[in-house]
Short mmCIF file of C-alpha atoms and ligand atoms in Angstrom, two decimals:
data_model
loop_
_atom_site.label_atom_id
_atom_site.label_comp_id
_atom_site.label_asym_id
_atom_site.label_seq_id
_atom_site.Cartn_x
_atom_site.Cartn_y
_atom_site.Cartn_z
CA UNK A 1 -57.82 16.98 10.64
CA UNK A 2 -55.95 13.96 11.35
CA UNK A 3 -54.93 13.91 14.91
CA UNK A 4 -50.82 14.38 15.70
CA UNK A 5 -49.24 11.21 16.03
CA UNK A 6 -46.43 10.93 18.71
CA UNK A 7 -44.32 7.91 17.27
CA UNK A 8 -42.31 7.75 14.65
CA UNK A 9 -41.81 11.02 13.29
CA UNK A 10 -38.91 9.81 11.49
CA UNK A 11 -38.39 6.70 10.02
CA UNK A 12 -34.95 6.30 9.08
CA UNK A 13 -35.94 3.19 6.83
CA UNK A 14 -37.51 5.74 4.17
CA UNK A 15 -33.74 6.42 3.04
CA UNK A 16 -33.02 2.60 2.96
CA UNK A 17 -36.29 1.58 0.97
CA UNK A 18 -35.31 1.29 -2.68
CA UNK A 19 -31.53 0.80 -4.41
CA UNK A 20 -31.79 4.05 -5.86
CA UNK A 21 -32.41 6.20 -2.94
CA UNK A 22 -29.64 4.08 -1.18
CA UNK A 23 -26.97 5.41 -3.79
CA UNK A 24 -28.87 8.87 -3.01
CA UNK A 25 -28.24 8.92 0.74
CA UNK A 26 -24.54 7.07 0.53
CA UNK A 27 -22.15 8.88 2.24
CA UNK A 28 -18.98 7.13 0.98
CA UNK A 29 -18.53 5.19 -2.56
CA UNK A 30 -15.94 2.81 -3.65
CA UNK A 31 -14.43 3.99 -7.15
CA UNK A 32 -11.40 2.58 -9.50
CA UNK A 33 -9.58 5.44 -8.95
CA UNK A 34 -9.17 4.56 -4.89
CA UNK A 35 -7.58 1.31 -5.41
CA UNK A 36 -3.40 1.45 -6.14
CA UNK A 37 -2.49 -1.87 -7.62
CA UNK A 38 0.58 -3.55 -5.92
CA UNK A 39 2.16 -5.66 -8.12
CA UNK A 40 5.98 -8.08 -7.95
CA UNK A 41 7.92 -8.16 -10.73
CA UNK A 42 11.21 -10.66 -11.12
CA UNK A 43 14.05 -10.16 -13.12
CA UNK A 44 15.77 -12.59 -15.47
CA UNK A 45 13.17 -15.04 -16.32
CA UNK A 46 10.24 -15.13 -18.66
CA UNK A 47 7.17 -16.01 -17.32
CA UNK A 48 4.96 -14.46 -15.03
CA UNK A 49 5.46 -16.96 -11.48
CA UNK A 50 2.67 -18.04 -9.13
CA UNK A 51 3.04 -17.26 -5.34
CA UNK A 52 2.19 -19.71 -2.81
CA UNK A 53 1.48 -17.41 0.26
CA UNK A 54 -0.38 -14.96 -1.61
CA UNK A 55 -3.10 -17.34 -3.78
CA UNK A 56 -4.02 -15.21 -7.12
CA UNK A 57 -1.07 -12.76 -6.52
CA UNK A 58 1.58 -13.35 -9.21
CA UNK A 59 5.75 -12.13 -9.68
CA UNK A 60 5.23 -10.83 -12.89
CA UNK A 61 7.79 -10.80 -16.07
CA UNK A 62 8.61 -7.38 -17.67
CA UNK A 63 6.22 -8.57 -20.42
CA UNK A 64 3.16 -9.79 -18.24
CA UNK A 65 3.65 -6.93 -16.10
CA UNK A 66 2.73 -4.73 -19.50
CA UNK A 67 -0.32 -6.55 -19.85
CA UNK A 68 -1.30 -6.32 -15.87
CA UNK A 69 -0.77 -2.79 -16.27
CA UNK A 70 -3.38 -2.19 -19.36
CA UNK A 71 -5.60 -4.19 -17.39
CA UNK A 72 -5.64 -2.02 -14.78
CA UNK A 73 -5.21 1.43 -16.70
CA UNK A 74 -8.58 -0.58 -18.73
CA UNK A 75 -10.55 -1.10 -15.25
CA UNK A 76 -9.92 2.75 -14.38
CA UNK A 77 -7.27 1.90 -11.69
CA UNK A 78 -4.68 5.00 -11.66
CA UNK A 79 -1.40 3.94 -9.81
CA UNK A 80 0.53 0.66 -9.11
CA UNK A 81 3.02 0.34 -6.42
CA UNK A 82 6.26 -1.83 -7.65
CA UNK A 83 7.87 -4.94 -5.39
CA UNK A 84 11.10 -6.57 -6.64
CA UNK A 85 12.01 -9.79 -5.75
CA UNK A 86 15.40 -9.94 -6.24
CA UNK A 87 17.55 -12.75 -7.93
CA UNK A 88 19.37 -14.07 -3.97
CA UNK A 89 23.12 -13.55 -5.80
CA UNK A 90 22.00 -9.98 -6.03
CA UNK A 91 21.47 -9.28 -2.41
CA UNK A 92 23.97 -8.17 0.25
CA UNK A 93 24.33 -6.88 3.79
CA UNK A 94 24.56 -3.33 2.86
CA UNK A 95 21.44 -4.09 0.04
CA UNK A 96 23.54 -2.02 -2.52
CA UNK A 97 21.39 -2.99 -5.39
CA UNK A 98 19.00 -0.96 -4.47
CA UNK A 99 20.43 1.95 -5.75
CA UNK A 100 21.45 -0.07 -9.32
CA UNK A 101 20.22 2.75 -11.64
CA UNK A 102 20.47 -0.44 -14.16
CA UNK A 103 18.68 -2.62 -11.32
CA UNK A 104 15.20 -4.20 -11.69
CA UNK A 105 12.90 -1.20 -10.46
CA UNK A 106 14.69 1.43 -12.53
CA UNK A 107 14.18 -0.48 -15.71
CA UNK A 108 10.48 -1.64 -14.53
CA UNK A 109 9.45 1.88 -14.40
CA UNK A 110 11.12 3.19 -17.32
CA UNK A 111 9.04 0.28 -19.10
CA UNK A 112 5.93 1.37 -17.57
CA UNK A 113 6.27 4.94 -17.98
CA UNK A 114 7.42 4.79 -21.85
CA UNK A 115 4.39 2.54 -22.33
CA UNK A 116 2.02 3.96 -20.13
CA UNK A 117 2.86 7.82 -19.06
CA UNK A 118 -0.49 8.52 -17.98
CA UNK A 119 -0.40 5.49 -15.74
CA UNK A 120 0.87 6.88 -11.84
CA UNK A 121 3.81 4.64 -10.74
CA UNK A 122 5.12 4.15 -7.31
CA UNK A 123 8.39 2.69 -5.63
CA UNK A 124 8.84 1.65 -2.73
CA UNK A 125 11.85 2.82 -0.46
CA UNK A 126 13.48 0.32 1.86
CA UNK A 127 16.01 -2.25 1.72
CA UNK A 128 14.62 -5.53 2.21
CA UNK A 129 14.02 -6.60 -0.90
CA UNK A 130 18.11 -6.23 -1.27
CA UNK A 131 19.79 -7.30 2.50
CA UNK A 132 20.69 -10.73 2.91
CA UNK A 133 19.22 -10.46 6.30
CA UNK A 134 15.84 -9.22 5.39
CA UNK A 135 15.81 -5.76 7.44
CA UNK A 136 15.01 -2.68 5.65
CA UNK A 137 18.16 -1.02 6.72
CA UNK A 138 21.92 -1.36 7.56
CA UNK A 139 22.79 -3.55 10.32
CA UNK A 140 25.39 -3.74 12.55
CA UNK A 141 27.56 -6.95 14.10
CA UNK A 142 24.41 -7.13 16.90
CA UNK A 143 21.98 -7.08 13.82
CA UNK A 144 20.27 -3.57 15.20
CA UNK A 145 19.28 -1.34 11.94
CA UNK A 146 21.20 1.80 11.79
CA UNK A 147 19.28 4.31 11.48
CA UNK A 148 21.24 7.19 10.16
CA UNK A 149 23.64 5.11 7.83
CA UNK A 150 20.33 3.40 6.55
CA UNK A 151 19.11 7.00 4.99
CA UNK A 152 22.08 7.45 3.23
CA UNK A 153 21.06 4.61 1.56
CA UNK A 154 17.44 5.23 1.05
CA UNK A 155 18.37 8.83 -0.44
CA UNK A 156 20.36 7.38 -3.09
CA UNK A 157 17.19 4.65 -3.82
CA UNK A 158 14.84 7.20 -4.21
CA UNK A 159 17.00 9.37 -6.16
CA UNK A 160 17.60 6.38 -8.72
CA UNK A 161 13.89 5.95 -8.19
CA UNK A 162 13.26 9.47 -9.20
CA UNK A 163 15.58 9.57 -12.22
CA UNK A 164 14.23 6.61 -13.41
CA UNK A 165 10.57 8.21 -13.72
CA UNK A 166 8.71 7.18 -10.62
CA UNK A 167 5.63 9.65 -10.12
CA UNK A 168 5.68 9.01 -6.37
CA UNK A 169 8.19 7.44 -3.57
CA UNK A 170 6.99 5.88 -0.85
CA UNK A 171 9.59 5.05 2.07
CA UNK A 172 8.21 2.08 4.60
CA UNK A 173 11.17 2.15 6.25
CA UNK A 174 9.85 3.67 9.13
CA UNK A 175 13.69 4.93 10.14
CA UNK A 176 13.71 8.07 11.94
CA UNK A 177 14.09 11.75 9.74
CA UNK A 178 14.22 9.86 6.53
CA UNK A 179 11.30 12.44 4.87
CA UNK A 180 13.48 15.73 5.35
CA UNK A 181 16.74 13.60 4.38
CA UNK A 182 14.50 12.55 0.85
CA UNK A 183 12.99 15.73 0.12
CA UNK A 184 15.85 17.82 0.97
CA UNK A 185 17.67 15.31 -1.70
CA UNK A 186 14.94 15.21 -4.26
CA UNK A 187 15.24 19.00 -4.07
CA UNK A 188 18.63 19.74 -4.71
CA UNK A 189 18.45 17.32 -7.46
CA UNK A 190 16.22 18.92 -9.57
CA UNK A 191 13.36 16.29 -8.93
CA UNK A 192 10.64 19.13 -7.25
CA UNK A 193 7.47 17.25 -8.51
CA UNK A 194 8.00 13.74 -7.16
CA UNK A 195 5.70 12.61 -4.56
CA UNK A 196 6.93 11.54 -1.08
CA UNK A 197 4.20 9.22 -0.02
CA UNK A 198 5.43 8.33 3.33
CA UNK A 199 4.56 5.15 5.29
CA UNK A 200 4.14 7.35 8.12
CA UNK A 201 2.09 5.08 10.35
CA UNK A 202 3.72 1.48 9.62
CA UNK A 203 2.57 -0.84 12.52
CA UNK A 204 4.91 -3.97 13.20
CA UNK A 205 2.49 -6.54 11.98
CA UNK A 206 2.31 -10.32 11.50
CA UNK A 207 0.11 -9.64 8.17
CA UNK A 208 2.84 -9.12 6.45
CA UNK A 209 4.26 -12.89 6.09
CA UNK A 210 2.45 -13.36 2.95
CA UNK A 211 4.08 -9.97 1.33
CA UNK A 212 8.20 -11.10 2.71
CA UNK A 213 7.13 -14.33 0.62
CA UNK A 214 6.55 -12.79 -2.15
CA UNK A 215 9.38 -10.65 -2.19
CA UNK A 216 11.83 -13.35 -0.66
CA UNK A 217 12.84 -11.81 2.24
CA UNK A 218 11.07 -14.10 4.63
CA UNK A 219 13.79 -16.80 4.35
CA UNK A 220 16.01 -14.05 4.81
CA UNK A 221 15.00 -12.31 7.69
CA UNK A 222 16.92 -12.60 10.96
CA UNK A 223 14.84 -11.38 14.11
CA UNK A 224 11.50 -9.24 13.17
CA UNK A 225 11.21 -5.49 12.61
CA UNK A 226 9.85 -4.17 16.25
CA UNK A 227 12.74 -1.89 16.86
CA UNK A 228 11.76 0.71 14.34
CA UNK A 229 8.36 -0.12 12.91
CA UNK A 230 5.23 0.44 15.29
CA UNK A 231 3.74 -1.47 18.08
CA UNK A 232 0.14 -1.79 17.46
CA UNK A 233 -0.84 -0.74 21.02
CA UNK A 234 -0.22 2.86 20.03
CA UNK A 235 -2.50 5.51 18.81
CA UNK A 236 -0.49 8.68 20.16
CA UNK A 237 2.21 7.87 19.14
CA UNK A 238 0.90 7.52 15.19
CA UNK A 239 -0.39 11.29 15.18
CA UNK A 240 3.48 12.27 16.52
CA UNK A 241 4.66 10.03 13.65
CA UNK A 242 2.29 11.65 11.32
CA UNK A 243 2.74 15.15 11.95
CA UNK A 244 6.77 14.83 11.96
CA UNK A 245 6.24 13.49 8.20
CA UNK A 246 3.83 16.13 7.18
CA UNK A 247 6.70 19.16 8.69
CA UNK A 248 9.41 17.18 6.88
CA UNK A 249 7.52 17.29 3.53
CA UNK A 250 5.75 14.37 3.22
CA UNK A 251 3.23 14.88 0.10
CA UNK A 252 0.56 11.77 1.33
CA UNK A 253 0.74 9.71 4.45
CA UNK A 254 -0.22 5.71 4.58
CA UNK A 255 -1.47 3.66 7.68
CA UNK A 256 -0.77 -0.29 7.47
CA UNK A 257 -2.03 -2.51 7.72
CA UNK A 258 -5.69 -1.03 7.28
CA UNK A 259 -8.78 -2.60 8.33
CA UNK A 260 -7.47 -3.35 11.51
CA UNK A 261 -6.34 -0.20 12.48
CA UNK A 262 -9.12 1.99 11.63
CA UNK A 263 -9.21 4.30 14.60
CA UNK A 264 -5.65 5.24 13.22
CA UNK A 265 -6.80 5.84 9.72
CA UNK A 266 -10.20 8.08 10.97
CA UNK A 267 -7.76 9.80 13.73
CA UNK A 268 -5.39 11.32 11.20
CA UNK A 269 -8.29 11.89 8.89
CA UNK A 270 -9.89 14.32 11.21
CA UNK A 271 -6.31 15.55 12.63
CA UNK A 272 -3.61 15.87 9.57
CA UNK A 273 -4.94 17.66 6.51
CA UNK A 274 -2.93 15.85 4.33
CA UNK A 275 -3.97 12.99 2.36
CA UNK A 276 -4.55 9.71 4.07
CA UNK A 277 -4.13 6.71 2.07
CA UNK A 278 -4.50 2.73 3.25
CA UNK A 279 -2.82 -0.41 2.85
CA UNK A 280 -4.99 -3.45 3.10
CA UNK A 281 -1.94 -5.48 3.34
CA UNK A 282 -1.26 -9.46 2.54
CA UNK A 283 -2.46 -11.05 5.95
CA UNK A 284 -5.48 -9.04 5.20
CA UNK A 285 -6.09 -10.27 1.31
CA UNK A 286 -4.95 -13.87 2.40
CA UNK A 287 -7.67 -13.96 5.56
CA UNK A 288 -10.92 -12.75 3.19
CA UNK A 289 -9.05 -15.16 0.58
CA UNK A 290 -9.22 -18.29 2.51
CA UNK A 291 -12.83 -16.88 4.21
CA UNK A 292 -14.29 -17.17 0.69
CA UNK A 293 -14.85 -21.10 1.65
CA UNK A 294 -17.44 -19.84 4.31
CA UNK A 295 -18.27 -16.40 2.65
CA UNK A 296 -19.20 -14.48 -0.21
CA UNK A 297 -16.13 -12.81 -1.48
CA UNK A 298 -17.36 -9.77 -3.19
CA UNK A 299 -19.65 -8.94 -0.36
CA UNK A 300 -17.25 -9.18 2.31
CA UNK A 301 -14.04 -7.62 -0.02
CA UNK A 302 -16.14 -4.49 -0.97
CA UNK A 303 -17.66 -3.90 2.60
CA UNK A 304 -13.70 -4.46 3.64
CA UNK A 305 -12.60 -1.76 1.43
CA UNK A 306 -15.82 0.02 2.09
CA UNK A 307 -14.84 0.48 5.76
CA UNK A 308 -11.28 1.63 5.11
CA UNK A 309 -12.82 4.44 3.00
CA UNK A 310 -15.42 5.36 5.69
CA UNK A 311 -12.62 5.11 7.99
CA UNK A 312 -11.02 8.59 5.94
CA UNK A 313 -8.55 6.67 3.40
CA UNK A 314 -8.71 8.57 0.13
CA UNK A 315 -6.74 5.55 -1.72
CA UNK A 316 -6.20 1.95 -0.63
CA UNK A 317 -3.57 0.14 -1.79
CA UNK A 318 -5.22 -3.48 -2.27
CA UNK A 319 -4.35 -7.11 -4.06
CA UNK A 320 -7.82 -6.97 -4.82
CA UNK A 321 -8.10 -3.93 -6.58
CA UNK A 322 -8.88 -5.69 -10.47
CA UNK A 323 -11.34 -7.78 -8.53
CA UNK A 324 -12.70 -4.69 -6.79
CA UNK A 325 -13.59 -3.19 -9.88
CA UNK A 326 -14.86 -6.03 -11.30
CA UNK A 327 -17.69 -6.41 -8.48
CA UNK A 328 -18.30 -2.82 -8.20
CA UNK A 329 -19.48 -3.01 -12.08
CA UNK A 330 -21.55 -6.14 -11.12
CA UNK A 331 -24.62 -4.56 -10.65
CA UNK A 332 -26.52 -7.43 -8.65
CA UNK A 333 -23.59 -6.52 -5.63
CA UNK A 334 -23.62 -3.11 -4.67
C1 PBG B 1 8.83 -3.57 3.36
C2 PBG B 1 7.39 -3.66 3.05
C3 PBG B 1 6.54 -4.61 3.64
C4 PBG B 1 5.29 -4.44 3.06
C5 PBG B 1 5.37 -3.38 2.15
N1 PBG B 1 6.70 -2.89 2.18
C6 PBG B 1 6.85 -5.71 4.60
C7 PBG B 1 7.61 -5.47 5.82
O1 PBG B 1 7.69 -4.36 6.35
O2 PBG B 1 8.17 -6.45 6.30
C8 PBG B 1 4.10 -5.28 3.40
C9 PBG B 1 2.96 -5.28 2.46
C10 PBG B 1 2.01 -6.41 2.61
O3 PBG B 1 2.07 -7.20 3.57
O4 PBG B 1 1.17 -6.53 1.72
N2 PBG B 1 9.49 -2.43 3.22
#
C-alpha cells in the first residue's frame, strides 16, 4: 500500500491544467447577448461623423446607424441604447425638444424598430442632450435643477419615447421619485410592457467627459451635476437608492460607471433581486483605449468586462461591445 501522503491533497492547478477543463470549471462567461450597444445618432446631415473624445466611437446618420445596427443584430448583440446630439438651434433652457414626438429619437426608433423589431431598443431619459446649459433637468435663475418640475418633463419624454416604440426607458436623471412618476404615466397610458430600466445608482463621475462630447453638452454645461447625481464615497446610500427604484417599479437597475465601482454592482447583486445591469462608461473605454499603446487590448477589454460580470452585472452597456464579440470568437484569446 502506498503510504498516506500529508501534502497536497488538493491541487487546485488540476482545474487550471488544460483550456478545456478551464471552460469546464468557469464560473462566469462573457456572451453577445450581455453587451447593449450605445450608439449617437445626429440629425440633419448625411454622413456618419467621427468623435474626437471618444476614438472609434462615431455620431451616426439615420442610414449608417441601419447598418451599425445589422452589425450588431449579426454579432448576436440584443439591445442598443440611443444618444442624440442635438442640432445647438434646437436646444433650450426648458430642453423642450425632448418631448418632439417628430424629434430625432422618436424617428430613430421608429427606423430601427420597422427595420429591425426583433432588435431591443433603449432611450435614454434626461434632458441634457436638449438644455442649453447642459443639466439634465430644469433650472432655476441660481442654476439649481428642479427636481419636481424636471419630472414633468421626463414623463412626457418617455411617453413620446414609449409611443414611438422604445422596448425599454432608461431615466439617468437621477432626480428624486421620477420611477413612480414614469410608471404611474406609462400605465395610465396604455404602455404596460415598456421597460423602466432605471439608472438607479448614477455616481457623479469625471468619466463621463468623453460621453457630454459626444453628445454636445460639454460646451454647454454650466457647473457639474453633484447636486443630484451620486458622490462616489457612498455605498449605503446606493442600496437606499436602489431599493426606492425597485418599490416604485423599476423593471432593471444600472450602476455607472462600472469597473470602478464594483463593490456597488456585487452589493446590489446579492441584496436587490432585480436585475443588475452595468455601464462601462466613456472615461472607462477612452482609458483601456489609450492603454492599448502599453497593452494588449483584447486581453485587458475582455478581463474588464469579465470583472463587471463577476461583479453580478447581467448586461453591460459597453463602446466595445462589436469589438467584444469579435475577440470572444477569436479563439487564440479566451
Ligand atoms: C446623461 C448621461 C450621461 C451618460 C449617459 N447618460 C452623462 C452625464 O450624466 O453627464 C454618460 C455615459 C458615458 O460616459 O459613457 N443623462
Amino acid at each position: 500500500m502506498i503510504p498516506p501522503r500529508r501534502f497536497p491533497r488538493s491541487r487546485l492547478r488540476r482545474l487550471r491544467v488544460s483550456k478545456a477543463v478551464r471552460a469546464l470549471s468557469a464560473e462566469h462567461h462573457l456572451a453577445a447577448h450581455d453587451f447593449i450597444y450605445p450608439v449617437f445618432v445626429h440629425g440633419g446631415r448625411q454622413a456618419q461623423e467621427e468623435i474626437a473624445a471618444l476614438p472609434a466611437v462615431c455620431r451616426h446618420s439615420q442610414s449608417s446607424l441601419l447598418h451599425i445596427a445589422e452589425q450588431a443584430i449579426t454579432a448576436g448583440i440584443k439591445a442598443l441604447a440611443l444618444f442624440p446630439a442635438i442640432a445647438t438651434e434646437q436646444k433650450t433652457d426648458d430642453g423642450r425638444e425632448a418631448y418632439n414626438e417628430d424629434g430625432l429619437v422618436p424617428q430613430t426608433v421608429q427606423l430601427l424598430k420597422k427595420n429591425f423589431p426583433e432588435l431591443a431598443v433603449i432611450t435614454d431619459v434626461a434632458l441634457d442632450p436638449y438644455t442649453t446649459h447642459g443639466q439634465d433637468g430644469i433650472i432655476d435663475a441660481d442654476g439649481y435643477v428642479l427636481n419636481d418640475a424636471t419630472l414633468a418633463v421626463l414623463q412626457k419624454q418617455a411617453l413620446c419615447q414609449a409611443a414611438a416604440g422604445a422596448d425599454m426607458v432608461a431615466p439617468s436623471d437621477m432626480m428624486d421619485g421620477r420611477i413612480a412618476v414614469l410608471r404611474d404615466a406609462l400605465e395610465e397610458q396604455g404602455f404596460v410592457n415598456t421597460i423602466i430600466l432605471s439608472y438607479a445608482v448614477k455616481y457623479a463621475s469625471h468619466f463621463y467627459q468623453p460621453f457630454r462630447a459626444a453628445v454636445g453638452s460639454a460646451e454647454m454645461l454650466k457647473g457639474d451635476k453633484r447636486n443630484y447625481q451620486m458622490q462616489s464615497a457612498n455605498r449605503a446610500e446606493a442600496l437606499h437608492e436602489a431599493s426606492m427604484d425597485v418599490s416604485e417599479g423599476a423593471d432593471i437597475l444600472l450602476v455607472k460607471p462600472a469597473g470602478l465601482y464594483l463593490d456597488v454592482i456585487a452589493a446590489l447583486a446579492t441584496t436587490c433581486h432585480l436585475p443588475i445591469y452595468a455601464y462601462q462608461v466613456s472615461g472607462e473605454y477612452v482609458m483601456l483605449k489609450n492603454a492599448a499603446r502599453f497593452l494588449s487590448e483584447p486581453h485587458c477589454v475582455l478581463e474588464a468586462l469579465l470583472a463587471i460580470k463577476r461583479a453580478g452585472a447581467s448586461a453591460i452597456f459597453t463602446y466595445y461591445a462589436l469589438d467584444a464579440v469579435q475577440w470572444l470568437r477569436d479563439e487564440g484569446l479566451v
